[in-house]
Structure formats: C-alpha cells, structure tokens
XYZ file of C-alpha atoms in Angstrom:
437
model
C 0.000 0.000 0.000
C 2.766 2.406 0.930
C 4.754 1.853 -2.226
C 2.079 3.624 -4.297
C 2.704 6.816 -2.317
C 6.497 6.818 -2.167
C 7.160 8.749 -5.372
C 4.469 11.375 -4.824
C 4.611 11.798 -1.050
C 8.125 11.064 0.262
C 7.673 13.203 3.372
C 4.364 11.549 4.208
C 6.123 8.219 3.690
C 8.730 9.227 6.256
C 5.959 10.299 8.616
C 4.255 6.915 8.302
C 7.458 5.173 9.297
C 8.087 7.494 12.236
C 4.526 7.277 13.486
C 4.479 3.507 13.289
C 7.576 3.479 15.477
C 5.777 5.837 17.845
C 2.894 3.399 18.171
C 5.306 0.726 19.323
C 6.801 3.031 21.926
C 3.390 4.248 23.102
C 2.144 0.737 23.675
C 5.341 -0.577 25.242
C 7.640 2.324 26.176
C 10.272 0.035 27.636
C 10.561 -2.074 24.514
C 12.449 -0.718 21.524
C 12.065 -1.879 17.984
C 14.253 -4.713 16.803
C 16.985 -3.584 14.446
C 15.771 -5.806 11.622
C 12.264 -4.332 11.868
C 13.676 -0.804 11.634
C 15.700 -1.766 8.588
C 12.671 -3.478 7.060
C 10.702 -0.265 7.517
C 13.479 1.838 6.029
C 13.811 -0.468 3.031
C 10.091 -0.341 2.317
C 9.848 3.416 2.632
C 12.625 4.774 0.469
C 15.841 4.095 -1.412
C 17.431 6.716 0.865
C 17.816 4.211 3.656
C 20.716 5.895 5.432
C 18.785 9.150 5.649
C 15.822 7.384 7.195
C 18.066 5.605 9.679
C 19.307 9.021 10.797
C 15.710 10.035 11.475
C 15.019 6.839 13.421
C 17.856 7.698 15.803
C 16.450 11.179 16.336
C 12.953 9.844 16.928
C 14.089 7.468 19.647
C 16.048 10.273 21.324
C 13.032 12.543 21.173
C 10.840 9.880 22.763
C 13.309 9.346 25.597
C 13.864 13.048 26.212
C 10.159 13.984 26.023
C 10.930 17.204 24.192
C 14.356 18.076 25.653
C 16.731 18.055 22.682
C 20.362 17.085 22.852
C 23.143 19.002 21.203
C 23.969 15.852 19.291
C 20.851 16.489 17.231
C 22.673 19.318 15.548
C 25.178 16.919 14.033
C 25.675 17.187 10.329
C 24.887 14.394 7.927
C 27.681 13.036 5.814
C 28.053 14.710 2.423
C 26.573 11.731 0.602
C 23.530 11.773 2.852
C 23.110 15.518 2.441
C 23.061 15.139 -1.317
C 20.476 12.383 -1.125
C 18.293 14.399 1.204
C 18.603 17.486 -1.010
C 17.514 15.419 -3.992
C 14.646 13.979 -1.974
C 13.190 17.308 -0.809
C 14.348 19.500 -3.697
C 12.435 22.749 -3.800
C 10.606 22.182 -0.495
C 11.575 25.106 1.736
C 9.244 24.016 4.526
C 11.408 20.955 5.158
C 14.021 23.221 6.733
C 12.009 23.213 9.953
C 13.152 19.645 10.612
C 16.763 20.726 11.002
C 15.963 22.836 14.055
C 15.828 20.604 17.123
C 13.313 22.934 18.776
C 10.929 22.756 15.837
C 11.579 19.050 15.489
C 10.417 18.343 19.037
C 7.444 20.669 18.653
C 6.378 18.750 15.573
C 6.921 15.466 17.372
C 4.642 16.636 20.196
C 1.898 17.582 17.764
C 2.191 14.215 16.106
C 2.104 12.393 19.418
C -1.232 14.030 20.221
C -2.554 13.081 16.818
C -1.251 9.538 17.122
C -2.778 9.158 20.566
C -6.131 9.740 18.935
C -5.402 7.248 16.145
C -3.953 4.849 18.723
C -7.182 4.771 20.751
C -9.321 4.478 17.623
C -7.368 1.423 16.549
C -7.607 -0.200 20.008
C -3.846 -0.171 20.498
C -3.124 -2.705 17.792
C 0.568 -3.562 17.961
C 2.258 -4.220 14.611
C 3.515 -7.741 14.177
C 6.350 -9.002 12.018
C 4.014 -8.200 9.121
C 4.714 -4.476 9.377
C 1.343 -3.280 8.083
C -0.976 -5.795 9.752
C -3.802 -3.947 11.485
C -2.729 -0.685 9.879
C -5.771 1.677 9.592
C -6.777 1.791 5.930
C -7.502 5.515 5.928
C -4.267 6.476 7.693
C -2.579 7.660 4.510
C -5.537 9.991 3.902
C -5.339 11.314 7.459
C -1.616 11.859 7.084
C -2.037 13.790 3.846
C -4.460 16.099 5.634
C -2.341 16.398 8.779
C 0.935 16.916 6.968
C -0.511 19.328 4.453
C 1.838 21.415 2.392
C 4.729 19.014 3.092
C 5.090 19.626 6.784
C 2.881 22.625 7.538
C -0.201 21.735 9.547
C -3.722 23.135 9.227
C -7.188 22.086 10.308
C -8.205 20.318 7.109
C -7.093 19.678 3.565
C -4.056 21.093 1.819
C -2.765 24.230 3.550
C -1.787 25.743 0.224
C -5.418 25.729 -0.900
C -8.048 28.001 0.688
C -10.889 28.014 -1.899
C -12.382 31.206 -0.477
C -15.566 31.586 -2.522
C -16.846 34.408 -0.304
C -13.628 36.324 -0.901
C -13.790 35.609 -4.631
C -17.327 36.993 -4.844
C -16.341 40.078 -2.860
C -13.205 40.802 -4.901
C -15.005 40.393 -8.214
C -17.783 42.686 -7.026
C -15.623 45.424 -5.485
C -12.376 45.374 -7.467
C -13.471 44.509 -11.005
C -15.185 47.367 -12.850
C -17.515 47.240 -15.844
C -17.453 43.454 -16.214
C -20.796 42.119 -15.005
C -20.581 39.086 -17.297
C -17.105 38.067 -16.159
C -18.100 38.592 -12.520
C -21.056 36.244 -12.820
C -19.577 33.546 -15.071
C -16.220 33.231 -13.294
C -17.802 33.095 -9.840
C -20.369 30.449 -10.805
C -17.842 28.371 -12.737
C -15.236 28.307 -9.954
C -17.806 27.820 -7.200
C -19.470 24.943 -9.042
C -16.149 23.268 -9.754
C -14.882 23.531 -6.182
C -18.165 22.301 -4.705
C -18.069 19.189 -6.913
C -15.054 17.051 -5.964
C -16.191 14.369 -8.425
C -15.940 16.582 -11.508
C -15.351 14.497 -14.640
C -12.863 16.961 -16.159
C -10.704 19.941 -15.236
C -12.266 23.394 -15.289
C -11.282 25.195 -18.497
C -12.134 28.867 -19.013
C -11.244 31.110 -21.939
C -11.080 34.874 -21.282
C -11.611 37.161 -24.287
C -11.397 40.918 -24.747
C -9.224 43.909 -25.432
C -6.018 44.519 -23.559
C -6.563 46.262 -20.228
C -10.122 45.058 -19.681
C -9.232 42.832 -16.724
C -8.366 39.339 -17.972
C -5.071 39.078 -16.085
C -6.591 40.916 -13.151
C -9.375 38.329 -12.815
C -6.880 35.469 -13.158
C -4.975 36.990 -10.238
C -8.187 37.380 -8.200
C -8.990 33.709 -8.805
C -5.491 32.693 -7.674
C -5.657 34.933 -4.590
C -8.886 33.312 -3.435
C -8.067 29.711 -4.316
C -4.557 29.633 -2.841
C -2.988 30.913 0.349
C -0.039 32.442 -1.517
C -2.002 33.659 -4.548
C -0.099 33.767 -7.828
C 3.116 33.027 -5.902
C 1.724 29.674 -4.763
C 3.511 26.528 -5.864
C 0.050 25.459 -7.073
C -0.081 28.236 -9.708
C 1.825 28.246 -12.994
C 1.782 31.063 -15.558
C 2.798 30.514 -19.177
C 3.209 33.529 -21.484
C 3.116 32.261 -25.065
C 5.697 34.560 -26.732
C 8.010 34.337 -23.722
C 7.947 30.627 -22.869
C 7.370 29.287 -26.417
C 8.853 31.890 -28.804
C 10.157 29.686 -31.648
C 7.853 27.616 -33.884
C 10.780 25.408 -34.937
C 11.170 24.223 -31.334
C 7.543 23.219 -30.873
C 8.421 19.541 -30.382
C 10.816 20.470 -27.582
C 8.192 22.741 -26.034
C 5.635 19.923 -26.124
C 7.774 17.702 -23.946
C 8.646 20.533 -21.581
C 5.012 21.606 -21.209
C 3.719 18.078 -20.648
C 6.396 17.466 -18.031
C 5.690 20.789 -16.298
C 1.950 20.118 -16.096
C 2.444 16.569 -14.844
C 4.955 17.644 -12.186
C 2.709 20.470 -10.993
C -0.350 18.228 -10.630
C 1.669 15.566 -8.824
C 2.749 18.182 -6.273
C -0.634 19.903 -6.128
C -3.707 18.177 -7.644
C -5.675 21.453 -7.677
C -3.191 23.384 -9.789
C -4.132 26.596 -11.615
C -2.555 26.909 -15.071
C -2.727 30.332 -16.738
C -1.877 30.699 -20.435
C -1.515 34.373 -21.355
C -1.644 35.514 -25.002
C -3.086 32.107 -25.805
C -3.818 33.099 -29.411
C -0.044 32.978 -30.020
C 0.331 29.359 -28.910
C 1.287 26.887 -31.629
C -1.669 24.529 -32.373
C 0.531 21.494 -31.833
C 1.447 22.771 -28.397
C -2.182 23.006 -27.313
C -2.974 19.614 -28.836
C -0.124 18.117 -26.806
C -1.845 19.066 -23.540
C -5.402 18.428 -24.750
C -5.601 15.024 -22.958
C -5.086 16.783 -19.614
C -8.263 18.820 -20.179
C -10.395 15.983 -21.522
C -12.832 13.611 -19.803
C -10.273 11.040 -18.603
C -10.006 9.439 -15.181
C -6.238 9.714 -15.498
C -3.482 10.154 -18.046
C -0.535 7.803 -17.512
C -1.657 7.185 -13.939
C -2.169 10.846 -13.006
C -5.592 12.440 -12.541
C -5.980 16.017 -13.765
C -9.640 16.387 -12.841
C -8.995 18.910 -10.057
C -6.835 21.203 -12.190
C -7.998 24.568 -13.544
C -6.914 25.941 -16.929
C -7.323 29.619 -17.852
C -6.631 30.813 -21.406
C -6.312 34.583 -21.856
C -6.693 35.940 -25.362
C -7.445 39.094 -27.373
C -9.472 37.000 -29.820
C -13.052 38.260 -30.053
C -12.241 41.702 -28.723
C -13.672 43.444 -31.783
C -16.851 41.352 -31.686
C -17.366 42.158 -28.010
C -16.828 45.865 -28.677
C -19.278 45.855 -31.598
C -22.001 44.339 -29.417
C -21.348 46.864 -26.648
C -21.450 49.725 -29.168
C -24.716 48.444 -30.686
C -26.310 48.413 -27.233
C -25.147 51.989 -26.645
C -26.500 53.178 -29.990
C -29.879 51.572 -29.255
C -30.074 53.299 -25.879
C -29.710 50.079 -23.878
C -27.552 49.734 -20.777
C -24.364 47.707 -21.131
C -25.489 45.787 -18.032
C -28.318 44.389 -20.192
C -25.803 42.540 -22.372
C -26.174 38.826 -21.646
C -24.066 35.773 -22.335
C -26.568 34.808 -25.036
C -25.560 37.972 -26.915
C -21.877 37.088 -26.946
C -20.878 33.509 -26.172
C -21.916 31.926 -29.474
C -20.346 34.765 -31.459
C -17.176 34.447 -29.392
C -16.993 30.708 -29.953
C -17.496 31.130 -33.696
C -14.861 33.859 -34.004
C -12.396 31.881 -31.901
C -12.757 28.865 -34.195
C -12.401 30.947 -37.361
C -9.525 33.162 -36.264
C -5.902 32.734 -37.278
C -3.451 31.208 -34.834
C -2.870 28.059 -32.855
C -5.663 28.544 -30.361
C -8.346 28.447 -33.069
C -6.801 25.512 -34.925
C -6.299 23.296 -31.900
C -8.299 20.277 -30.770
C -9.165 22.281 -27.683
C -11.680 24.169 -29.826
C -12.823 21.367 -32.122
C -13.179 19.030 -29.153
C -15.368 21.539 -27.278
C -13.231 21.329 -24.153
C -13.649 24.999 -23.196
C -16.295 25.103 -20.476
C -16.996 28.838 -20.691
C -16.016 31.619 -23.076
C -15.844 34.649 -20.791
C -16.254 38.057 -22.500
C -14.575 41.173 -21.105
C -16.383 44.313 -22.240
C -14.563 47.500 -23.292
C -14.265 50.020 -20.459
C -15.903 53.434 -20.492
C -14.846 56.757 -18.982
C -16.634 56.039 -15.685
C -14.837 52.719 -15.321
C -11.465 54.365 -15.923
C -12.210 56.775 -13.072
C -12.927 53.823 -10.769
C -9.622 52.226 -11.770
C -7.842 55.505 -11.013
C -9.522 55.687 -7.619
C -8.310 52.159 -6.819
C -4.773 52.997 -7.958
C -4.663 56.001 -5.632
C -6.157 53.962 -2.773
C -3.425 51.340 -3.228
C -0.950 54.108 -2.360
C -2.981 55.274 0.607
C -4.260 58.398 -1.169
C -7.774 59.828 -1.510
C -8.008 61.963 -4.676
C -10.889 64.344 -5.374
C -13.229 64.022 -8.358
C -11.293 66.632 -10.284
C -8.088 64.618 -10.098
C -9.872 61.434 -11.172
C -11.351 63.291 -14.136
C -7.906 64.512 -15.149
C -6.552 60.963 -15.144
C -9.513 59.617 -17.112
C -9.390 62.431 -19.698
C -5.738 61.682 -20.399
C -6.656 58.288 -21.860
C -7.356 57.648 -25.556
C -10.960 56.736 -26.399
C -12.461 54.998 -29.441
C -14.287 54.876 -31.847
C -13.176 58.183 -33.252
C -16.688 59.606 -33.433
C -18.187 58.382 -30.160
C -15.007 58.355 -28.046
C -16.759 55.821 -25.828
C -14.264 53.084 -24.940
C -10.776 53.377 -23.461
C -8.334 52.022 -26.048
C -6.034 50.728 -23.294
C -8.703 49.850 -20.777
C -7.234 50.422 -17.319
C -3.866 48.892 -18.117
C -1.665 51.977 -17.710
C -3.620 53.705 -14.927
C -1.243 52.817 -12.021
C 1.640 54.370 -13.970
C -0.291 57.387 -15.280
C -1.327 58.636 -11.857
C 2.343 59.433 -11.219
C 1.900 62.495 -13.437
C -0.901 63.791 -11.223
C 0.739 63.342 -7.850
C 1.647 66.554 -5.978
C-alpha cells in the first residue's frame, strides 16, 4: 500500500514510518524496535535508507527526552547523505524546519497528540512481524491532511489551498469594474467546480477581450482566493506564449517541456491553476499536446488532472465584443443588459475561425472549453474607478477633479463616439504618477 505513495509523497512516507515506530513506543515504552524491523521499515519506505536511519535515531532520542533536545541532534549528515536528502526534498523550503531541534520536538509533540487519537481508535493494535498488519486503511488519507503542504499543519485539507468563494465573490464585485458578465460567469464556474469534488474533467475557461479590460486581473483574483499564496503559490503556474514558447521550430521540444511541467505540478498539487496568457499565439501542436489533460479522462498515464484549472487569456473576439457593446449603446440600452446569449456563441465562432494556434487546436474542435468569458470595453466612468483604486493602493484619496484629469488623459475609441478606453485600465497605475503633488 505504501509503495504507491512513495514517489508522490516522500515526506508523508517518512511520517508513516516514524509514526508507526511511535505506536510501538506508546504501547510498550520500555521495549524498543528490533533492528531488523527498523531496517525493514526503512527499506520499504525509500531508497534513501541511510537518511531514514538518521531520522530513526532522532525519533528514539526525542521519545526518551520527552521534548528536551540534545546538542547531538545538531550533528551534520555526511556529504553523501546531504546530497540524497537534497535530492529527496528538492524545492521544499518548509522541510528546513526539521533541522531545528526545537521545531523538530514541537512537531513530534503535535504528532504524538494526533497519534494518541489514532492509537485509541485502533484499540492499540501492535504491529507484528508483518509491518502493516492492522494498519488503519484511511491512515494515509489522514496523514495527507495532517501533513498538508509538506510539513505545515492546518485544520483540514491542503494548507496551500483556501478556496475562499466568499472572498472571490467580494473581490469580483468590489475590485473589477464594468465586467458584469465576467463577474457572474467566473464566480459560478469556480464555485461549481470547487463544490463538486467528483468533476469528470478539469475546469477550463477562456477569457476574451481587449487589452486592459481585466483578464489578467481576474486570473490573479482567482489565484488569490483559491490559494494561500495567490499567484506566488507553488500550485499556480503562468505561461506567457511569446516568452515561454517563442520559436515555432522548437515546438516539439516545447511539447515535452510543457507536458512534463503540467504533470509535475499536478503531482505536487492536484488542484493546480494553469494560466496561459496571449493564448492566441500558442502553436496549435502545443495546445494539442496538452489536450488530454483537459479531456474527460479518469487519469493520463496514472495521473488524474480532474482537479486542475486551466485559464486561457486571449485578445481574440475583442472586436466582436466591442461591436455588441457599441450596438447596445446606440440603441439606448444599458451595457449591463448585455447577456451571455448575446456574446458567447459569437465568441466561440470567431475563436474557431480566427488565425493562430488557439483556433486551430483540438481544444476548440473538441469543445473542451467550459466557458467563453467576455470582457467588455471600459468606459470613462470605469477608468475613473480604476484611477480611484490605484490612488487607494498608495494610501491616497483623490478628489473628483483629479480622477477626471486621469480619465481624460486616456485615448478613447471609436473616433466619433469616443466611448471606450483604447487601453482599458492597463496603464492607470503608472499614469497617476503624473498627477501626484
């Protein structure tokens, strides 16, 4: 049973071994584990046997001292062991806490309390020579919850993931201006996906609209409310098409790199958020290479991608969206009356007919996009709201006159109506520098 978790959860594997030793000591404190049983445990758990043996020694010392560390705990592993351990926990900063004896004992105490609970639930079943006889079947699941985020503990689930739907709704309502469709569709899509752990495919959203209308901003809001560390989370990965995949001649190389990156991310964090910016510039073969990860499969090569989220950000459809918004204005209708039925089908059609890899990929022909999310062009009043937010971010409270000055400095189109900001709100944070005292 444990072998299936070794590659994906090495730290949890170590914890299983340590905790099983604890159960022996809790049941019979005066009896220590036979050397062959320790070695059997180490062999089962990991190829880094010498590293595990080092931990076994520390565990026994911690049990005897009851939280009073010895200076010998500060001893340094041999170079070979250090290299193995570095390879084992590469990129996991949180593992550093184990090298402090104070933190080590604190963690041991927390685990002892947890194990006491498990111990009583299992009626103090002592392991026999068959190491896993009587082992609680759901213990691996409990460990993955307890040792969330590779060593950082929280009340439930993965500490890196917060899934704050209330915060998402609030941020979309208060921070995103002039985008009633995006507010509604994104909130419902994310909320529905999170509330359904048995989803049959990853959530795939495609954001469309002019530059500066809020596509990247909404992607960041989603990340901030799904993950503790927002866009900096190890569960979030941003790909910028012209930056990460600039050369068409290297598309085969990029395919392998992208597939490996997605697989590695999902192995570390099943609910990973992938953001593809300037998606219209992706090579069609590149998108087709990752199409299986967004399809209705239980797993791909033994890995399930059903809890992942894919966001594609594109300028495709921007003109269509603007034309619809302008038609509503000419007819005297409010832009808030524009519905998804007025745009989604036109967006889908334009996306499939446009030039570029995004349109020509199996992602479109296979109908794997769950929602096409339109971002409307921003008007003068929306630019003023963006300016207000930019000032507030610096702790300033500008008057209406100052906000008007900032908004008037922007370029508006079409030429006759001068209705929509050509840059949206993209340059507002920089432009307010010219209006500061």
